[in-house]
PDB file of C-alpha atoms in Angstrom:
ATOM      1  CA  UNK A 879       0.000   0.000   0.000  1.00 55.00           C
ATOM      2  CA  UNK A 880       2.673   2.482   1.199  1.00 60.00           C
ATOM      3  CA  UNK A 881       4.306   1.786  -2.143  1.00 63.00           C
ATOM      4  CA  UNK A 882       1.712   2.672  -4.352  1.00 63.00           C
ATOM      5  CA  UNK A 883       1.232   6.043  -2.324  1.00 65.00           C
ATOM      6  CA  UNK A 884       5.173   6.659  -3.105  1.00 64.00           C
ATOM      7  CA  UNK A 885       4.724   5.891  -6.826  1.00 66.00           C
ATOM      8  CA  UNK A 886       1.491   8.233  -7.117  1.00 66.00           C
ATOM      9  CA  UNK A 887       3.844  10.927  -5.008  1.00 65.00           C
ATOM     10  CA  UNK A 888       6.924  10.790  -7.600  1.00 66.00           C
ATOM     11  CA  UNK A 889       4.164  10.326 -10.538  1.00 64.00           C
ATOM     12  CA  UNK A 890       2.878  14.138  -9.148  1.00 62.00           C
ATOM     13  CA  UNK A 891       6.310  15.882  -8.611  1.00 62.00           C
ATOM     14  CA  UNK A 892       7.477  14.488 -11.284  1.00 63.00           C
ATOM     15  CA  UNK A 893       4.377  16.117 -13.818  1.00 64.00           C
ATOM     16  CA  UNK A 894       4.932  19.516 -12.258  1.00 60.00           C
ATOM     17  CA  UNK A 895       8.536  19.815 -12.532  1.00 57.00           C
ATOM     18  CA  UNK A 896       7.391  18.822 -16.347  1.00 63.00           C
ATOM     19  CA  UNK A 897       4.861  21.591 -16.228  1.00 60.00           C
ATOM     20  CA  UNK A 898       7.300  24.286 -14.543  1.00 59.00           C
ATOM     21  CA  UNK A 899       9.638  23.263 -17.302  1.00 56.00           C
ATOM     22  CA  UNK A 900       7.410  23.974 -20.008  1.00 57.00           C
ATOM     23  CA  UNK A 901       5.805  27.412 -18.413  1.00 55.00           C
ATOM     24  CA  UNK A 902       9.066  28.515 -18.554  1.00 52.00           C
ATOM     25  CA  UNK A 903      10.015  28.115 -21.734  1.00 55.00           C
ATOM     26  CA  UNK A 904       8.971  31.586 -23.231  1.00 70.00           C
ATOM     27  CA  UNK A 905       9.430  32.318 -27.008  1.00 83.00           C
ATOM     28  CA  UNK A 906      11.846  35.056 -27.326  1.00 92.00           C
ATOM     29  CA  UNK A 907      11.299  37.697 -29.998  1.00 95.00           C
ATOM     30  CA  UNK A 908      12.679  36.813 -33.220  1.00 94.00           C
ATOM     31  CA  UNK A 909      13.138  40.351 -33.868  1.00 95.00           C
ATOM     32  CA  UNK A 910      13.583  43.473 -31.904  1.00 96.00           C
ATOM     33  CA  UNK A 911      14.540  47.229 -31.581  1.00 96.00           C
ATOM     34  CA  UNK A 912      12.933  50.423 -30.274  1.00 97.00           C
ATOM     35  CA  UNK A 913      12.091  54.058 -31.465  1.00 97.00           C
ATOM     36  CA  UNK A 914      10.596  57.126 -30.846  1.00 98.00           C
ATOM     37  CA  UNK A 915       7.474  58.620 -31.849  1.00 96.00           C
ATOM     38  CA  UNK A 916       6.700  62.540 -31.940  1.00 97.00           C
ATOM     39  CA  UNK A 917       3.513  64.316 -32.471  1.00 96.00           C
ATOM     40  CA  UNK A 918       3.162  67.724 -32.817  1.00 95.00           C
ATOM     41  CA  UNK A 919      -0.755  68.282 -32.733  1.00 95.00           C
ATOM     42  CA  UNK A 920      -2.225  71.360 -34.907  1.00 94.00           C
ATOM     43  CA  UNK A 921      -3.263  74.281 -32.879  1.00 91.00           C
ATOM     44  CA  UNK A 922      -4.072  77.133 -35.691  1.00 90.00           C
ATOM     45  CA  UNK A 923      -0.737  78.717 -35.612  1.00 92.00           C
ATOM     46  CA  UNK A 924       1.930  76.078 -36.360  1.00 93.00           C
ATOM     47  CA  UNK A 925       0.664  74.875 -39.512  1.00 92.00           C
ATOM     48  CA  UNK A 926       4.521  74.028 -40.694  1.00 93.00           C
ATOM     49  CA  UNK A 927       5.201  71.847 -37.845  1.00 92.00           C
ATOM     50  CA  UNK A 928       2.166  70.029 -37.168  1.00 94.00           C
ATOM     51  CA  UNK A 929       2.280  66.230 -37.889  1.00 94.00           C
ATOM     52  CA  UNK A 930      -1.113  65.699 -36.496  1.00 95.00           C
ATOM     53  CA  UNK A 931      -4.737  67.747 -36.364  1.00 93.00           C
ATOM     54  CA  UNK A 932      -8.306  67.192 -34.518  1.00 92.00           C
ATOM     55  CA  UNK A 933     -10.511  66.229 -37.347  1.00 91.00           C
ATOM     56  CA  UNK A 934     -13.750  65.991 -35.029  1.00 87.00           C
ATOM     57  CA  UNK A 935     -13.143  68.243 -31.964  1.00 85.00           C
ATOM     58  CA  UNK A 936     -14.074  67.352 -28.263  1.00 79.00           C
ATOM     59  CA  UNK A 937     -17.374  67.228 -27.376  1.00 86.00           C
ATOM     60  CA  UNK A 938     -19.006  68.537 -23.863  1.00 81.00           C
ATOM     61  CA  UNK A 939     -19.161  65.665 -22.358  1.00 84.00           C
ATOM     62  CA  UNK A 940     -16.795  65.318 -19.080  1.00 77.00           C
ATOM     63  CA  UNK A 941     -13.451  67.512 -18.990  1.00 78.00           C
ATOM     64  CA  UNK A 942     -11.155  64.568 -20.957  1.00 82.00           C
ATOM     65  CA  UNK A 943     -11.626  65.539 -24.929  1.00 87.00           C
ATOM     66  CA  UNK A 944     -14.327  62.435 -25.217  1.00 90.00           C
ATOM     67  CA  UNK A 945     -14.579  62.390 -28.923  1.00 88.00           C
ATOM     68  CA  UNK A 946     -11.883  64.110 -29.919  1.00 91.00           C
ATOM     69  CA  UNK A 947     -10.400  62.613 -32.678  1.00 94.00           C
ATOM     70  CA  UNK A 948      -6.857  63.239 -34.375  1.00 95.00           C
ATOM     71  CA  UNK A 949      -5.389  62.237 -37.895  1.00 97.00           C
ATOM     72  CA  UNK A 950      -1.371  62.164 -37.452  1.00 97.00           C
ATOM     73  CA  UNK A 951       1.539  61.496 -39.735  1.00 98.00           C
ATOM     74  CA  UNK A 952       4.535  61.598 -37.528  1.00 97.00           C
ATOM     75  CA  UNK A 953       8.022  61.150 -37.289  1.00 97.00           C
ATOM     76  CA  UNK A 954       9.899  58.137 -36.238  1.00 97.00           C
ATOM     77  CA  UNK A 955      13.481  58.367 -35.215  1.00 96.00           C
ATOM     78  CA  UNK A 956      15.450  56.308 -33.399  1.00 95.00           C
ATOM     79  CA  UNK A 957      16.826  58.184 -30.441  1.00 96.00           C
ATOM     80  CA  UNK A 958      14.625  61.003 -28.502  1.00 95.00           C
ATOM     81  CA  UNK A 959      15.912  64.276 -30.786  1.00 94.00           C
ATOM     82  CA  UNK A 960      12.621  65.515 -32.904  1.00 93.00           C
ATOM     83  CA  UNK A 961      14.917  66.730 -35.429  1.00 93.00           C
ATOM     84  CA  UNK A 962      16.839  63.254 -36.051  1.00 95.00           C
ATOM     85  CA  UNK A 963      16.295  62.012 -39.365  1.00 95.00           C
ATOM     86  CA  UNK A 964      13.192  59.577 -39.200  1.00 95.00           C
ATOM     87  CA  UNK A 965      13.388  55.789 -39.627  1.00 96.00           C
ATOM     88  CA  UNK A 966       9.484  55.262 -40.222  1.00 97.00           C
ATOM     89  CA  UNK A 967       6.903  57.407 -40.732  1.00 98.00           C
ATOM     90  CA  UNK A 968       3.726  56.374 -37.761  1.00 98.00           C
ATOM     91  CA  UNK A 969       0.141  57.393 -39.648  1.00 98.00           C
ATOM     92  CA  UNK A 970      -2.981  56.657 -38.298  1.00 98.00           C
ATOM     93  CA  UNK A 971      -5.007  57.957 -35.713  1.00 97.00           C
ATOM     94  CA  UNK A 972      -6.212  57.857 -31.814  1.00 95.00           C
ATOM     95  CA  UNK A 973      -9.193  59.284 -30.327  1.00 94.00           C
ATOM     96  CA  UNK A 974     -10.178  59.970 -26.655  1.00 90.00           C
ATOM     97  CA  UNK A 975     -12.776  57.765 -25.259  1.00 91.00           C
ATOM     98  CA  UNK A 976     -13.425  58.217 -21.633  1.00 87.00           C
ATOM     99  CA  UNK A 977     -15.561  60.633 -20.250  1.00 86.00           C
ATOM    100  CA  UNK A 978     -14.019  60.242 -16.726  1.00 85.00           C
ATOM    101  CA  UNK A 979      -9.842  60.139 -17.145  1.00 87.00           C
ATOM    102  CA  UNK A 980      -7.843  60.478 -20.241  1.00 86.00           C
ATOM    103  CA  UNK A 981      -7.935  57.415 -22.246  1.00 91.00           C
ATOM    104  CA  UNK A 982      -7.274  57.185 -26.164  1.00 93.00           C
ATOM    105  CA  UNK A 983      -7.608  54.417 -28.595  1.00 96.00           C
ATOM    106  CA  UNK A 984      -4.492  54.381 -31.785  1.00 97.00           C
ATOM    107  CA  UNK A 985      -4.426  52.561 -34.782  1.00 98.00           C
ATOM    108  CA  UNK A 986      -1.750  53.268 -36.840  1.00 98.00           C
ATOM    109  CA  UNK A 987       0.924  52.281 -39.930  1.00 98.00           C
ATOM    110  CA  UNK A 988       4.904  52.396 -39.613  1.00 98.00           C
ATOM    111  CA  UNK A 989       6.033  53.025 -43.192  1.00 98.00           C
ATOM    112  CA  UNK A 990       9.781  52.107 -43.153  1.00 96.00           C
ATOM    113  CA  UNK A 991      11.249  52.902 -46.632  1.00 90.00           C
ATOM    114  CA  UNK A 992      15.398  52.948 -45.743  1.00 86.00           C
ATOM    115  CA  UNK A 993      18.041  50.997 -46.363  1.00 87.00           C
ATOM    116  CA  UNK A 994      17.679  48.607 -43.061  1.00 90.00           C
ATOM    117  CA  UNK A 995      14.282  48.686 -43.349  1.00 93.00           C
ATOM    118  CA  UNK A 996      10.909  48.499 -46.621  1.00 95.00           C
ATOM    119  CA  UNK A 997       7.616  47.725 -45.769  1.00 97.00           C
ATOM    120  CA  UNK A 998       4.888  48.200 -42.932  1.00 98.00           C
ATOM    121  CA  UNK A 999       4.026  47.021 -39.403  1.00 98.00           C
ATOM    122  CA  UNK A1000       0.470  47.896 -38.485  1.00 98.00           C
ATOM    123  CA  UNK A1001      -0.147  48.465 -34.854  1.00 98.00           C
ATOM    124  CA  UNK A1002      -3.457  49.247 -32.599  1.00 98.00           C
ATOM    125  CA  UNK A1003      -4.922  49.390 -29.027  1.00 97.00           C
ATOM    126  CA  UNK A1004      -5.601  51.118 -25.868  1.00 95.00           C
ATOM    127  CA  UNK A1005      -3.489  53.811 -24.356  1.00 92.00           C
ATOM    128  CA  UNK A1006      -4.720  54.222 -20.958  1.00 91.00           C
ATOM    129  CA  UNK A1007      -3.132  57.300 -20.330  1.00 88.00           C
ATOM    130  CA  UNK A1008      -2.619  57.311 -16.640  1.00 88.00           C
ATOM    131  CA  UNK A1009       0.133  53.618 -16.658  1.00 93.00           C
ATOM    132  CA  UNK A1010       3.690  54.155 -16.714  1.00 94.00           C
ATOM    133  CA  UNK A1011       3.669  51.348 -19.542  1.00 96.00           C
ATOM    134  CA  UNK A1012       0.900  50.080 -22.502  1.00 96.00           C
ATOM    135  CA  UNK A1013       0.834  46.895 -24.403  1.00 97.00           C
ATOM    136  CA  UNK A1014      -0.171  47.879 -28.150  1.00 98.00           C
ATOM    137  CA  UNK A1015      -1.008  44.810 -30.551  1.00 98.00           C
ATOM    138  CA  UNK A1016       1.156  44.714 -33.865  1.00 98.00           C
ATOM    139  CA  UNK A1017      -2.033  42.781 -35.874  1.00 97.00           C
ATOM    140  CA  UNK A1018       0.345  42.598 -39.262  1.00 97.00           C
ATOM    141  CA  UNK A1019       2.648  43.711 -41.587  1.00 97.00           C
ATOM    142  CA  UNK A1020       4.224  43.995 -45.365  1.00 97.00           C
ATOM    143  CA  UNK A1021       7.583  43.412 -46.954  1.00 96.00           C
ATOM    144  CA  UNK A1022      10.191  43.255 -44.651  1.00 95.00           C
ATOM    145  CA  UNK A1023       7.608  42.717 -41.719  1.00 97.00           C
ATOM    146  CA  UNK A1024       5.691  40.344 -43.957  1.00 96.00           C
ATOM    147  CA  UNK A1025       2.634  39.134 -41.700  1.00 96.00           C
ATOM    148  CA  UNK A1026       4.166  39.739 -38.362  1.00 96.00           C
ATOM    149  CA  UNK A1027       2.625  39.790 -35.128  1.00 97.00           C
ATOM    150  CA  UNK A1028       3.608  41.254 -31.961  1.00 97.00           C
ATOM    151  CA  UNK A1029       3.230  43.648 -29.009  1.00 98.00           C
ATOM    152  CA  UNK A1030       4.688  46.853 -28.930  1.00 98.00           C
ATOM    153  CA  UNK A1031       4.970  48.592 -25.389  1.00 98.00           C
ATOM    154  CA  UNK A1032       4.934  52.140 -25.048  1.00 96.00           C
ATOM    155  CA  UNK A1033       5.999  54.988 -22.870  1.00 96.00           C
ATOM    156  CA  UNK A1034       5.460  58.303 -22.462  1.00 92.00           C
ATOM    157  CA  UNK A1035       8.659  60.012 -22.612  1.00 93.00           C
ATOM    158  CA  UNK A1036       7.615  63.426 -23.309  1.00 90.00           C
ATOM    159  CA  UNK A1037       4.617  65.191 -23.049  1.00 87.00           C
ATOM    160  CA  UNK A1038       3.933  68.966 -23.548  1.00 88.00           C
ATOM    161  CA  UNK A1039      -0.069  69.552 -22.845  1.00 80.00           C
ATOM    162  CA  UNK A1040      -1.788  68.782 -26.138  1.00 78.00           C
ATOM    163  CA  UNK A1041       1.007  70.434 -28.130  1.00 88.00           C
ATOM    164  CA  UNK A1042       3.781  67.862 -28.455  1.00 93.00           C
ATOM    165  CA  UNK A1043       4.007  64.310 -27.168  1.00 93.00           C
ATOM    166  CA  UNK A1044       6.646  62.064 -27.594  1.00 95.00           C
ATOM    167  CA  UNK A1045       6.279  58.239 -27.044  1.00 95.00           C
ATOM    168  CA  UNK A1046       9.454  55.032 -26.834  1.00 97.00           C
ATOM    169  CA  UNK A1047       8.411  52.337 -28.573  1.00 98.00           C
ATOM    170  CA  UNK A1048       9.822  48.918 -27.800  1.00 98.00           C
ATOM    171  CA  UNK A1049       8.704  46.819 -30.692  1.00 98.00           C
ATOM    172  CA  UNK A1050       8.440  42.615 -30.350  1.00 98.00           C
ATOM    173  CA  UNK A1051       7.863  40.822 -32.804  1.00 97.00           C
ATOM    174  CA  UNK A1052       7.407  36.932 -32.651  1.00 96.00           C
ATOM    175  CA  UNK A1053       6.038  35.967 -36.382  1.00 94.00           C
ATOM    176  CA  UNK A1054       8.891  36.937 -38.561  1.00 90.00           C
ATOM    177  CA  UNK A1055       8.917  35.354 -42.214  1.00 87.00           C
TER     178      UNK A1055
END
C-alpha cells in the first residue's frame, strides 16, 4: 500500500517539474529594436510643424476631450531628438474615449522605406493614459515585416499639454517570415 502512495507521489512531482519546465520556456522575440514617436498636434498657428490635427473636436461631455479625434503622420526616429532624421513614418489615428480620465484608442501604420528597413508594421490598441507602460497589438505587416505579429509597449517620454508628445516604442515581434 505504502508503495503505491510513493509511486502516485513521484508520478505528481514528477508532472509539475514537467509543467514548470514547459511554463518557462517563453518564445523570445525573433526580432527586436525600439524608437521614438513625436507628435506635434495642430493648434491654428503652427501649420509648418504640425504632424497631427483634430478632425472631429471634443465634445461637452466630461473635462477629458471624449470624442476628440486626431489624424497624425509623424516622425519616427530612433533616439529622442525631434529633429533626427526619421526611420518610419507612424500614420494613423487615436481618439479619446473616456468621459471620466484620459484614455485614447491608436491605430496606426509604420512606413519604413530605408536601407535597413521596406515595408509596414500595423499596430493598434488602448493607451490608458494614466500607466507608466501600454501593451499595443502589432495585428500585421508587409515586406520586410511580412505578416508579423507582436506587441509593442509604449511609454510616455515626453509630453507637452496637447502640443507635443513624444512616445518610446519597444517593438516585439514573434512571427517573422
Amino acid at each position: 500500500m505504502a508503495q503505491k502512495y510513493y509511486k502516485s507521489i513521484i508520478f505528481f512531482f514528477f508532472s509539475l517539474l514537467i509543467m514548470h519546465t514547459l511554463a518557462l520556456d517563453v518564445k523570445k522575440p525573433c526580432k527586436r529594436f525600439v524608437v521614438h514617436f513625436h507628435d506635434i498636434l495642430y493648434d491654428g498657428t503652427n501649420a509648418e510643424n504640425a504632424t497631427s490635427a483634430a478632425s472631429a473636436n471634443a465634445t461637452n461631455l466630461g473635462n477629458f476631450n471624449y470624442g476628440k479625434l486626431v489624424v497624425f503622420n509623424d516622425p519616427v526616429t530612433k533616439d529622442q531628438h525631434l529633429l533626427s532624421p526619421p526611420v518610419a513614418r507612424a500614420q494613423g489615428f487615436y481618439f479619446y474615449n473616456m468621459k471620466a480620465e484620459f484614455n485614447a484608442w491608436f491605430a496606426y501604420t509604420l512606413i519604413f522605406n530605408s536601407t535597413e528597413h521596406k515595408g509596414t508594421i500595423n499596430i493598434m490598441g488602448a493607451d490608458l493614459i494614466a500607466e507608466k507602460t501600454r501593451d499595443f497589438s502589432v495585428v500585421g505587416g508587409t515586406g520586410d515585416f511580412f505578416m508579423t505579429r507582436g506587441i509593442v509597449t509604449i511609454r510616455g517620454e515626453a509630453i507637452q499639454g496637447f502640443a507635443y508628445f513624444r512616445l518610446e516604442m519597444d517593438v516585439k515581434l514573434y512571427e517573422c517570415y
